[in-house]
Amino acid sequence: MSGVVTGDAVVLGLQPARLPSRALALLIDLVVIWVAYLLISLGLALATASLDEAAVMAISIVSFLLILVGAPIAVETLSHGRSLGKLACGLRVVRDDGGPIRFRHALMRGAMGVVEILMTFGVVACIASLVSERGRRIGDVFAGTLVVRERVASAPNTAVPPPPPWLVGRFTGLDLSAVPDALWLEIRQYLTRMTQLDPAIGRRLAERLADELVARTGTPPPPGVPAAAFLSGVVAERQARDARRAFAPTRGAVPGSGYGSGHGSGYGQTPGPVPVAVPVAGAHPAAQAPTPSPASAPTPAQTQTPAPASAPAPAAVQGPVSAPVPAAVPPRPPATGFAPPA
């Protein structure tokens, strides 16, 4: 895998194409191009039979440049680096930062291809590809491009084996912020393939990875814990933390709220406090009576009936009377027609 760095400082794991696959793709492209060139040249020779020698030579040069040089440049520009041969072999031309190529990249590759492929029969391109670390020819170096593999065989998706039950929850206080992603990847690959390794080699590899993990976390493993079990326990703790972080509830959410605040009151609002009369020392007993509820309140006909003439006038209430505390937001208008005496 090649560490291609994008403009956003993101490292891409791309697999560069090597000489055998590139040579096969180039051979397919050359066969197609030469067949098209021969057919077109034969048609032009029949069409220009009546012309003089200079005109025939000029037409042959133009056809050579357009078909053998211009056609590959146009195909790579329009297909973003995938010619017919590269498409058949699963290859693609990209920039050094992993982006798609443009016309200037394809033009530089095509111009240098005339020298290192057509004029030298591919010898210079083969030598440059063998010497280069990423298998690039001279045209790729000048154009700032790279040929990578698009179809990479995917490894079987094997899960990391769980740690022993007696190690679950033993690493909850471990600081994993300083462990790099490359070390996590090595530990994961070891845990998924440790059954396929030789026992002695697997034990040494587990001890090396455990030492690197201890150096990053600063906490040694518990006494008597094997290195492989220590690695699986730490990986399980990291996965548990990632799961808790991913499925944590959103801040500001009201648990149990179905239709907003105050749901359950019947009107979408929170009911106000019930009015309560505060007793006052020295007050009349009638003034200290609690406020009647709507169920037991007298009807309007009863409250508005005049008192008999022989009935004595009500005695004056001595002392201040505390009024009932009104509700902040009443749930419904009062259903009584109570009228205080004059």
mmCIF file of C-alpha atoms in Angstrom:
data_model
loop_
_atom_site.group_PDB
_atom_site.id
_atom_site.type_symbol
_atom_site.label_atom_id
_atom_site.label_comp_id
_atom_site.label_asym_id
_atom_site.label_seq_id
_atom_site.Cartn_x
_atom_site.Cartn_y
_atom_site.Cartn_z
ATOM 1 C CA MET A 1 0.000 0.000 0.000
ATOM 2 C CA SER A 2 1.271 3.454 -0.917
ATOM 3 C CA GLY A 3 0.879 6.373 1.476
ATOM 4 C CA VAL A 4 -0.630 8.949 -0.887
ATOM 5 C CA VAL A 5 -1.316 12.225 0.964
ATOM 6 C CA THR A 6 -4.216 14.379 -0.273
ATOM 7 C CA GLY A 7 -4.475 18.155 -0.102
ATOM 8 C CA ASP A 8 -6.414 17.824 3.173
ATOM 9 C CA ALA A 9 -3.509 15.894 4.781
ATOM 10 C CA VAL A 10 -5.398 12.590 4.531
ATOM 11 C CA VAL A 11 -3.292 9.496 3.887
ATOM 12 C CA LEU A 12 -4.805 7.195 1.270
ATOM 13 C CA GLY A 13 -3.908 3.521 1.227
ATOM 14 C CA LEU A 14 -3.611 2.937 -2.540
ATOM 15 C CA GLN A 15 -1.943 -0.081 -4.097
ATOM 16 C CA PRO A 16 0.353 0.939 -6.974
ATOM 17 C CA ALA A 17 0.225 -1.121 -10.145
ATOM 18 C CA ARG A 18 3.397 -3.051 -10.890
ATOM 19 C CA LEU A 19 5.121 -3.821 -14.174
ATOM 20 C CA PRO A 20 3.259 -7.067 -15.160
ATOM 21 C CA SER A 21 -0.222 -5.585 -14.879
ATOM 22 C CA ARG A 22 0.828 -2.317 -16.510
ATOM 23 C CA ALA A 23 2.519 -4.158 -19.362
ATOM 24 C CA LEU A 24 -0.600 -6.223 -20.004
ATOM 25 C CA ALA A 25 -2.779 -3.109 -20.023
ATOM 26 C CA LEU A 26 -0.367 -1.340 -22.359
ATOM 27 C CA LEU A 27 -0.294 -4.337 -24.697
ATOM 28 C CA ILE A 28 -4.103 -4.300 -24.968
ATOM 29 C CA ASP A 29 -4.089 -0.560 -25.659
ATOM 30 C CA LEU A 30 -1.353 -0.874 -28.317
ATOM 31 C CA VAL A 31 -3.162 -3.696 -30.103
ATOM 32 C CA VAL A 32 -6.379 -1.672 -30.277
ATOM 33 C CA ILE A 33 -4.562 1.492 -31.359
ATOM 34 C CA TRP A 34 -2.465 -0.201 -34.059
ATOM 35 C CA VAL A 35 -5.472 -2.019 -35.500
ATOM 36 C CA ALA A 36 -7.369 1.267 -35.677
ATOM 37 C CA TYR A 37 -4.334 3.000 -37.186
ATOM 38 C CA LEU A 38 -3.866 0.358 -39.896
ATOM 39 C CA LEU A 39 -7.550 0.423 -40.856
ATOM 40 C CA ILE A 40 -7.632 4.202 -41.023
ATOM 41 C CA SER A 41 -4.323 4.346 -42.927
ATOM 42 C CA LEU A 42 -5.652 1.848 -45.465
ATOM 43 C CA GLY A 43 -8.786 3.915 -45.951
ATOM 44 C CA LEU A 44 -6.763 7.121 -46.326
ATOM 45 C CA ALA A 45 -4.413 5.457 -48.835
ATOM 46 C CA LEU A 46 -7.360 4.477 -51.025
ATOM 47 C CA ALA A 47 -8.919 7.931 -50.678
ATOM 48 C CA THR A 48 -5.691 9.851 -51.436
ATOM 49 C CA ALA A 49 -4.415 7.710 -54.322
ATOM 50 C CA SER A 50 -4.790 10.602 -56.767
ATOM 51 C CA LEU A 51 -2.821 13.068 -54.649
ATOM 52 C CA ASP A 52 0.882 13.789 -54.929
ATOM 53 C CA GLU A 53 3.533 12.329 -52.674
ATOM 54 C CA ALA A 54 3.878 15.378 -50.392
ATOM 55 C CA ALA A 55 0.148 15.428 -49.639
ATOM 56 C CA VAL A 56 0.113 11.703 -48.897
ATOM 57 C CA MET A 57 3.105 12.132 -46.542
ATOM 58 C CA ALA A 58 1.424 15.017 -44.712
ATOM 59 C CA ILE A 59 -1.812 13.065 -44.286
ATOM 60 C CA SER A 60 0.091 10.029 -42.966
ATOM 61 C CA ILE A 61 1.953 12.157 -40.398
ATOM 62 C CA VAL A 62 -1.263 13.794 -39.226
ATOM 63 C CA SER A 63 -3.029 10.439 -38.950
ATOM 64 C CA PHE A 64 -0.074 9.029 -36.978
ATOM 65 C CA LEU A 65 -0.160 11.905 -34.483
ATOM 66 C CA LEU A 66 -3.938 11.885 -34.134
ATOM 67 C CA ILE A 67 -4.345 8.134 -33.719
ATOM 68 C CA LEU A 68 -1.215 6.948 -31.927
ATOM 69 C CA VAL A 69 -0.690 10.052 -29.769
ATOM 70 C CA GLY A 70 -3.907 12.045 -29.663
ATOM 71 C CA ALA A 71 -6.306 9.133 -29.201
ATOM 72 C CA PRO A 72 -4.712 7.827 -25.946
ATOM 73 C CA ILE A 73 -4.586 11.384 -24.572
ATOM 74 C CA ALA A 74 -8.259 11.967 -25.386
ATOM 75 C CA VAL A 75 -9.321 8.597 -23.968
ATOM 76 C CA GLU A 76 -7.444 9.104 -20.672
ATOM 77 C CA THR A 77 -8.796 12.655 -20.333
ATOM 78 C CA LEU A 78 -12.421 11.736 -20.971
ATOM 79 C CA SER A 79 -12.339 8.535 -18.901
ATOM 80 C CA HIS A 80 -10.316 10.102 -16.038
ATOM 81 C CA GLY A 81 -7.371 7.756 -16.438
ATOM 82 C CA ARG A 82 -9.035 4.510 -17.525
ATOM 83 C CA SER A 83 -8.178 3.355 -21.008
ATOM 84 C CA LEU A 84 -9.462 0.112 -22.494
ATOM 85 C CA GLY A 85 -6.458 -1.910 -21.320
ATOM 86 C CA LYS A 86 -6.460 -0.354 -17.846
ATOM 87 C CA LEU A 87 -10.188 -0.965 -17.544
ATOM 88 C CA ALA A 88 -9.690 -4.629 -18.428
ATOM 89 C CA CYS A 89 -6.854 -5.020 -15.883
ATOM 90 C CA GLY A 90 -8.510 -2.993 -13.131
ATOM 91 C CA LEU A 91 -6.032 -0.098 -13.235
ATOM 92 C CA ARG A 92 -6.441 3.654 -13.199
ATOM 93 C CA VAL A 93 -4.230 6.718 -13.553
ATOM 94 C CA VAL A 94 -4.561 9.225 -10.694
ATOM 95 C CA ARG A 95 -2.668 12.266 -9.511
ATOM 96 C CA ASP A 96 -0.058 12.143 -6.773
ATOM 97 C CA ASP A 97 -2.699 13.281 -4.276
ATOM 98 C CA GLY A 98 -5.188 10.621 -5.385
ATOM 99 C CA GLY A 99 -7.431 12.897 -7.469
ATOM 100 C CA PRO A 100 -8.522 12.315 -11.086
ATOM 101 C CA ILE A 101 -6.184 13.408 -13.862
ATOM 102 C CA ARG A 102 -6.877 16.245 -16.295
ATOM 103 C CA PHE A 103 -5.838 17.114 -19.832
ATOM 104 C CA ARG A 104 -2.380 18.413 -18.897
ATOM 105 C CA HIS A 105 -1.551 15.175 -17.082
ATOM 106 C CA ALA A 106 -2.710 13.039 -19.990
ATOM 107 C CA LEU A 107 -0.845 15.292 -22.466
ATOM 108 C CA MET A 108 2.443 14.935 -20.596
ATOM 109 C CA ARG A 109 2.024 11.165 -20.305
ATOM 110 C CA GLY A 110 1.208 10.853 -24.007
ATOM 111 C CA ALA A 111 4.121 13.067 -25.101
ATOM 112 C CA MET A 112 6.625 11.129 -23.008
ATOM 113 C CA GLY A 113 5.048 7.849 -24.111
ATOM 114 C CA VAL A 114 6.085 8.526 -27.703
ATOM 115 C CA VAL A 115 9.730 8.539 -26.601
ATOM 116 C CA GLU A 116 9.828 5.834 -23.936
ATOM 117 C CA ILE A 117 7.268 3.438 -25.442
ATOM 118 C CA LEU A 118 6.915 3.898 -29.206
ATOM 119 C CA MET A 119 10.458 4.937 -30.126
ATOM 120 C CA THR A 120 12.252 2.540 -27.757
ATOM 121 C CA PHE A 121 9.681 -0.285 -27.925
ATOM 122 C CA GLY A 122 8.911 0.122 -24.210
ATOM 123 C CA VAL A 123 12.431 -0.631 -22.950
ATOM 124 C CA VAL A 124 12.871 2.739 -21.205
ATOM 125 C CA ALA A 125 9.400 2.494 -19.642
ATOM 126 C CA CYS A 126 10.106 -1.002 -18.295
ATOM 127 C CA ILE A 127 13.430 0.026 -16.755
ATOM 128 C CA ALA A 128 11.929 3.137 -15.146
ATOM 129 C CA SER A 129 9.001 1.138 -13.755
ATOM 130 C CA LEU A 130 11.326 -1.467 -12.247
ATOM 131 C CA VAL A 131 13.561 1.158 -10.633
ATOM 132 C CA SER A 132 10.731 3.299 -9.253
ATOM 133 C CA GLU A 133 9.429 2.459 -5.781
ATOM 134 C CA ARG A 134 5.825 2.898 -6.885
ATOM 135 C CA GLY A 135 6.243 1.491 -10.381
ATOM 136 C CA ARG A 136 6.105 4.814 -12.231
ATOM 137 C CA ARG A 137 7.560 5.434 -15.664
ATOM 138 C CA ILE A 138 9.170 8.701 -16.808
ATOM 139 C CA GLY A 139 5.864 10.077 -18.101
ATOM 140 C CA ASP A 140 4.299 9.558 -14.675
ATOM 141 C CA VAL A 141 7.177 11.352 -12.962
ATOM 142 C CA PHE A 142 6.925 14.411 -15.237
ATOM 143 C CA ALA A 143 3.128 14.475 -15.161
ATOM 144 C CA GLY A 144 2.842 13.902 -11.419
ATOM 145 C CA THR A 145 0.634 10.833 -11.802
ATOM 146 C CA LEU A 146 0.451 7.316 -10.437
ATOM 147 C CA VAL A 147 -1.131 4.126 -11.785
ATOM 148 C CA VAL A 148 -3.041 2.311 -9.025
ATOM 149 C CA ARG A 149 -5.125 -0.826 -8.783
ATOM 150 C CA GLU A 150 -8.884 -0.302 -8.495
ATOM 151 C CA ARG A 151 -9.893 -3.925 -8.011
ATOM 152 C CA VAL A 152 -8.172 -5.173 -4.884
ATOM 153 C CA ALA A 153 -9.037 -8.554 -3.429
ATOM 154 C CA SER A 154 -10.813 -7.959 -0.151
ATOM 155 C CA ALA A 155 -9.803 -9.999 2.863
ATOM 156 C CA PRO A 156 -12.468 -12.011 4.690
ATOM 157 C CA ASN A 157 -14.216 -9.962 7.320
ATOM 158 C CA THR A 158 -13.224 -11.728 10.512
ATOM 159 C CA ALA A 159 -14.264 -10.359 13.870
ATOM 160 C CA VAL A 160 -11.857 -9.845 16.735
ATOM 161 C CA PRO A 161 -12.197 -12.715 19.231
ATOM 162 C CA PRO A 162 -13.724 -11.614 22.547
ATOM 163 C CA PRO A 163 -11.526 -11.441 25.658
ATOM 164 C CA PRO A 164 -11.820 -13.944 28.517
ATOM 165 C CA PRO A 165 -14.853 -13.282 30.747
ATOM 166 C CA TRP A 166 -12.659 -12.548 33.780
ATOM 167 C CA LEU A 167 -11.010 -9.677 31.873
ATOM 168 C CA VAL A 168 -14.222 -7.863 30.894
ATOM 169 C CA GLY A 169 -14.325 -4.451 32.566
ATOM 170 C CA ARG A 170 -10.757 -4.602 33.909
ATOM 171 C CA PHE A 171 -9.489 -1.814 31.617
ATOM 172 C CA THR A 172 -12.207 0.819 32.054
ATOM 173 C CA GLY A 173 -9.759 3.355 33.502
ATOM 174 C CA LEU A 174 -7.085 2.849 30.838
ATOM 175 C CA ASP A 175 -6.021 5.955 28.887
ATOM 176 C CA LEU A 176 -6.077 5.045 25.177
ATOM 177 C CA SER A 177 -5.712 8.533 23.714
ATOM 178 C CA ALA A 178 -2.009 8.149 22.902
ATOM 179 C CA VAL A 179 -2.335 4.858 20.995
ATOM 180 C CA PRO A 180 -1.918 5.504 17.222
ATOM 181 C CA ASP A 181 -4.181 3.993 14.598
ATOM 182 C CA ALA A 182 -1.315 2.024 13.071
ATOM 183 C CA LEU A 183 -0.793 0.141 16.338
ATOM 184 C CA TRP A 184 -4.536 -0.572 16.610
ATOM 185 C CA LEU A 185 -4.438 -1.997 13.100
ATOM 186 C CA GLU A 186 -1.489 -4.261 13.916
ATOM 187 C CA ILE A 187 -3.184 -5.527 17.077
ATOM 188 C CA ARG A 188 -6.422 -6.198 15.230
ATOM 189 C CA GLN A 189 -4.642 -8.077 12.445
ATOM 190 C CA TYR A 190 -2.776 -10.182 14.985
ATOM 191 C CA LEU A 191 -5.926 -11.044 16.946
ATOM 192 C CA THR A 192 -7.812 -12.084 13.821
ATOM 193 C CA ARG A 193 -4.947 -14.291 12.569
ATOM 194 C CA MET A 194 -3.305 -15.535 15.760
ATOM 195 C CA THR A 195 -4.770 -19.017 15.289
ATOM 196 C CA GLN A 196 -2.998 -19.278 11.915
ATOM 197 C CA LEU A 197 0.456 -18.424 13.297
ATOM 198 C CA ASP A 198 3.061 -20.679 14.804
ATOM 199 C CA PRO A 199 2.620 -20.677 18.614
ATOM 200 C CA ALA A 200 6.159 -19.459 19.318
ATOM 201 C CA ILE A 201 6.035 -16.756 16.661
ATOM 202 C CA GLY A 202 2.550 -15.671 17.739
ATOM 203 C CA ARG A 203 3.657 -15.429 21.384
ATOM 204 C CA ARG A 204 6.649 -13.234 20.514
ATOM 205 C CA LEU A 205 4.495 -11.021 18.301
ATOM 206 C CA ALA A 206 1.885 -10.649 21.053
ATOM 207 C CA GLU A 207 4.552 -9.725 23.585
ATOM 208 C CA ARG A 208 5.988 -7.091 21.255
ATOM 209 C CA LEU A 209 2.561 -5.554 20.626
ATOM 210 C CA ALA A 210 1.759 -5.652 24.347
ATOM 211 C CA ASP A 211 5.024 -3.833 25.145
ATOM 212 C CA GLU A 212 4.216 -1.118 22.604
ATOM 213 C CA LEU A 213 0.704 -0.778 24.026
ATOM 214 C CA VAL A 214 2.035 -0.481 27.575
ATOM 215 C CA ALA A 215 4.524 2.159 26.430
ATOM 216 C CA ARG A 216 1.652 4.190 24.922
ATOM 217 C CA THR A 217 -0.793 3.811 27.811
ATOM 218 C CA GLY A 218 1.681 3.823 30.714
ATOM 219 C CA THR A 219 -0.202 1.029 32.517
ATOM 220 C CA PRO A 220 1.233 -2.503 32.704
ATOM 221 C CA PRO A 221 -1.073 -5.502 32.297
ATOM 222 C CA PRO A 222 -2.384 -7.305 35.390
ATOM 223 C CA PRO A 223 -0.022 -9.935 36.799
ATOM 224 C CA GLY A 224 -0.378 -13.354 35.245
ATOM 225 C CA VAL A 225 -2.375 -12.170 32.206
ATOM 226 C CA PRO A 226 -1.031 -13.480 28.855
ATOM 227 C CA ALA A 227 -0.106 -10.951 26.215
ATOM 228 C CA ALA A 228 -2.786 -12.125 23.767
ATOM 229 C CA ALA A 229 -5.521 -11.911 26.432
ATOM 230 C CA PHE A 230 -4.294 -8.443 27.422
ATOM 231 C CA LEU A 231 -4.499 -7.262 23.807
ATOM 232 C CA SER A 232 -7.997 -8.672 23.311
ATOM 233 C CA GLY A 233 -9.207 -7.065 26.546
ATOM 234 C CA VAL A 234 -7.883 -3.635 25.588
ATOM 235 C CA VAL A 235 -9.372 -3.885 22.086
ATOM 236 C CA ALA A 236 -12.731 -4.891 23.576
ATOM 237 C CA GLU A 237 -12.607 -1.861 25.888
ATOM 238 C CA ARG A 238 -11.880 0.441 22.949
ATOM 239 C CA GLN A 239 -14.786 -1.020 20.983
ATOM 240 C CA ALA A 240 -17.084 -0.571 23.987
ATOM 241 C CA ARG A 241 -16.066 3.085 24.278
ATOM 242 C CA ASP A 242 -16.670 3.674 20.588
ATOM 243 C CA ALA A 243 -20.097 2.063 20.867
ATOM 244 C CA ARG A 244 -21.044 4.208 23.876
ATOM 245 C CA ARG A 245 -19.879 7.319 22.072
ATOM 246 C CA ALA A 246 -21.809 6.425 18.924
ATOM 247 C CA PHE A 247 -25.076 5.527 20.652
ATOM 248 C CA ALA A 248 -25.017 8.191 23.376
ATOM 249 C CA PRO A 249 -28.349 10.130 23.701
ATOM 250 C CA THR A 250 -28.487 13.569 22.157
ATOM 251 C CA ARG A 251 -28.074 16.445 24.566
ATOM 252 C CA GLY A 252 -31.246 18.506 25.225
ATOM 253 C CA ALA A 253 -33.660 15.632 24.594
ATOM 254 C CA VAL A 254 -36.484 15.320 27.161
ATOM 255 C CA PRO A 255 -36.894 11.647 28.019
ATOM 256 C CA GLY A 256 -40.479 10.436 28.012
ATOM 257 C CA SER A 257 -41.913 13.525 26.325
ATOM 258 C CA GLY A 258 -44.525 12.514 23.825
ATOM 259 C CA TYR A 259 -46.025 15.788 22.629
ATOM 260 C CA GLY A 260 -43.863 18.402 24.291
ATOM 261 C CA SER A 261 -43.692 19.838 27.790
ATOM 262 C CA GLY A 262 -46.806 19.433 29.893
ATOM 263 C CA HIS A 263 -48.052 16.318 28.087
ATOM 264 C CA GLY A 264 -50.518 14.422 30.196
ATOM 265 C CA SER A 265 -52.502 17.418 31.506
ATOM 266 C CA GLY A 266 -55.081 17.114 28.754
ATOM 267 C CA TYR A 267 -54.537 20.597 27.321
ATOM 268 C CA GLY A 268 -50.835 20.618 26.520
ATOM 269 C CA GLN A 269 -50.056 22.795 29.570
ATOM 270 C CA THR A 270 -48.945 22.074 33.083
ATOM 271 C CA PRO A 271 -51.837 22.528 35.519
ATOM 272 C CA GLY A 272 -51.457 25.342 38.054
ATOM 273 C CA PRO A 273 -51.472 24.985 41.814
ATOM 274 C CA VAL A 274 -54.741 24.361 43.663
ATOM 275 C CA PRO A 275 -56.003 27.490 45.513
ATOM 276 C CA VAL A 276 -55.543 27.160 49.253
ATOM 277 C CA ALA A 277 -56.943 29.516 51.923
ATOM 278 C CA VAL A 278 -54.514 30.542 54.602
ATOM 279 C CA PRO A 279 -56.147 30.660 58.074
ATOM 280 C CA VAL A 280 -55.861 33.945 59.986
ATOM 281 C CA ALA A 281 -55.992 34.229 63.770
ATOM 282 C CA GLY A 282 -59.183 35.905 65.031
ATOM 283 C CA ALA A 283 -61.018 35.607 61.744
ATOM 284 C CA HIS A 284 -64.633 34.492 61.425
ATOM 285 C CA PRO A 285 -65.072 30.729 60.952
ATOM 286 C CA ALA A 286 -66.915 31.306 57.716
ATOM 287 C CA ALA A 287 -63.929 33.236 56.357
ATOM 288 C CA GLN A 288 -61.596 30.362 57.146
ATOM 289 C CA ALA A 289 -63.658 27.768 55.301
ATOM 290 C CA PRO A 290 -61.834 26.321 52.300
ATOM 291 C CA THR A 291 -62.877 27.240 48.815
ATOM 292 C CA PRO A 292 -65.532 24.776 47.622
ATOM 293 C CA SER A 293 -64.590 22.492 44.785
ATOM 294 C CA PRO A 294 -66.538 22.609 41.484
ATOM 295 C CA ALA A 295 -68.284 19.322 42.348
ATOM 296 C CA SER A 296 -69.622 20.561 45.720
ATOM 297 C CA ALA A 297 -70.155 24.230 44.811
ATOM 298 C CA PRO A 298 -73.755 25.541 45.050
ATOM 299 C CA THR A 299 -75.689 26.141 41.892
ATOM 300 C CA PRO A 300 -76.352 29.701 40.689
ATOM 301 C CA ALA A 301 -80.029 29.347 41.734
ATOM 302 C CA GLN A 302 -79.017 28.574 45.307
ATOM 303 C CA THR A 303 -76.466 31.336 45.610
ATOM 304 C CA GLN A 304 -78.749 34.050 44.205
ATOM 305 C CA THR A 305 -81.856 33.235 46.416
ATOM 306 C CA PRO A 306 -82.548 36.262 48.715
ATOM 307 C CA ALA A 307 -82.378 35.643 52.470
ATOM 308 C CA PRO A 308 -85.672 35.826 54.457
ATOM 309 C CA ALA A 309 -86.605 39.155 56.078
ATOM 310 C CA SER A 310 -86.447 37.745 59.574
ATOM 311 C CA ALA A 311 -82.941 36.390 59.076
ATOM 312 C CA PRO A 312 -80.326 38.449 60.876
ATOM 313 C CA ALA A 313 -77.716 40.207 58.891
ATOM 314 C CA PRO A 314 -74.409 38.441 58.681
ATOM 315 C CA ALA A 315 -71.870 39.524 61.220
ATOM 316 C CA ALA A 316 -68.930 41.544 60.062
ATOM 317 C CA VAL A 317 -65.756 39.603 59.637
ATOM 318 C CA GLN A 318 -63.087 40.666 62.068
ATOM 319 C CA GLY A 319 -59.554 40.804 60.840
ATOM 320 C CA PRO A 320 -58.077 40.476 57.349
ATOM 321 C CA VAL A 321 -59.003 37.476 55.255
ATOM 322 C CA SER A 322 -56.418 35.924 52.985
ATOM 323 C CA ALA A 323 -57.613 35.534 49.445
ATOM 324 C CA PRO A 324 -56.998 32.238 47.662
ATOM 325 C CA VAL A 325 -53.870 32.055 45.555
ATOM 326 C CA PRO A 326 -54.926 32.099 41.882
ATOM 327 C CA ALA A 327 -53.600 29.482 39.504
ATOM 328 C CA ALA A 328 -50.745 30.549 37.241
ATOM 329 C CA VAL A 329 -52.296 28.949 34.159
ATOM 330 C CA PRO A 330 -55.773 27.522 34.898
ATOM 331 C CA PRO A 331 -56.521 24.300 33.026
ATOM 332 C CA ARG A 332 -60.108 25.402 32.250
ATOM 333 C CA PRO A 333 -62.436 28.322 33.148
ATOM 334 C CA PRO A 334 -64.305 27.945 36.473
ATOM 335 C CA ALA A 335 -67.680 26.224 36.227
ATOM 336 C CA THR A 336 -69.275 27.814 39.363
ATOM 337 C CA GLY A 337 -71.453 30.904 39.617
ATOM 338 C CA PHE A 338 -70.553 31.707 43.188
ATOM 339 C CA ALA A 339 -71.356 35.329 44.134
ATOM 340 C CA PRO A 340 -70.117 36.683 47.484
ATOM 341 C CA PRO A 341 -72.731 38.330 49.754
ATOM 342 C CA ALA A 342 -73.145 42.094 49.626
#
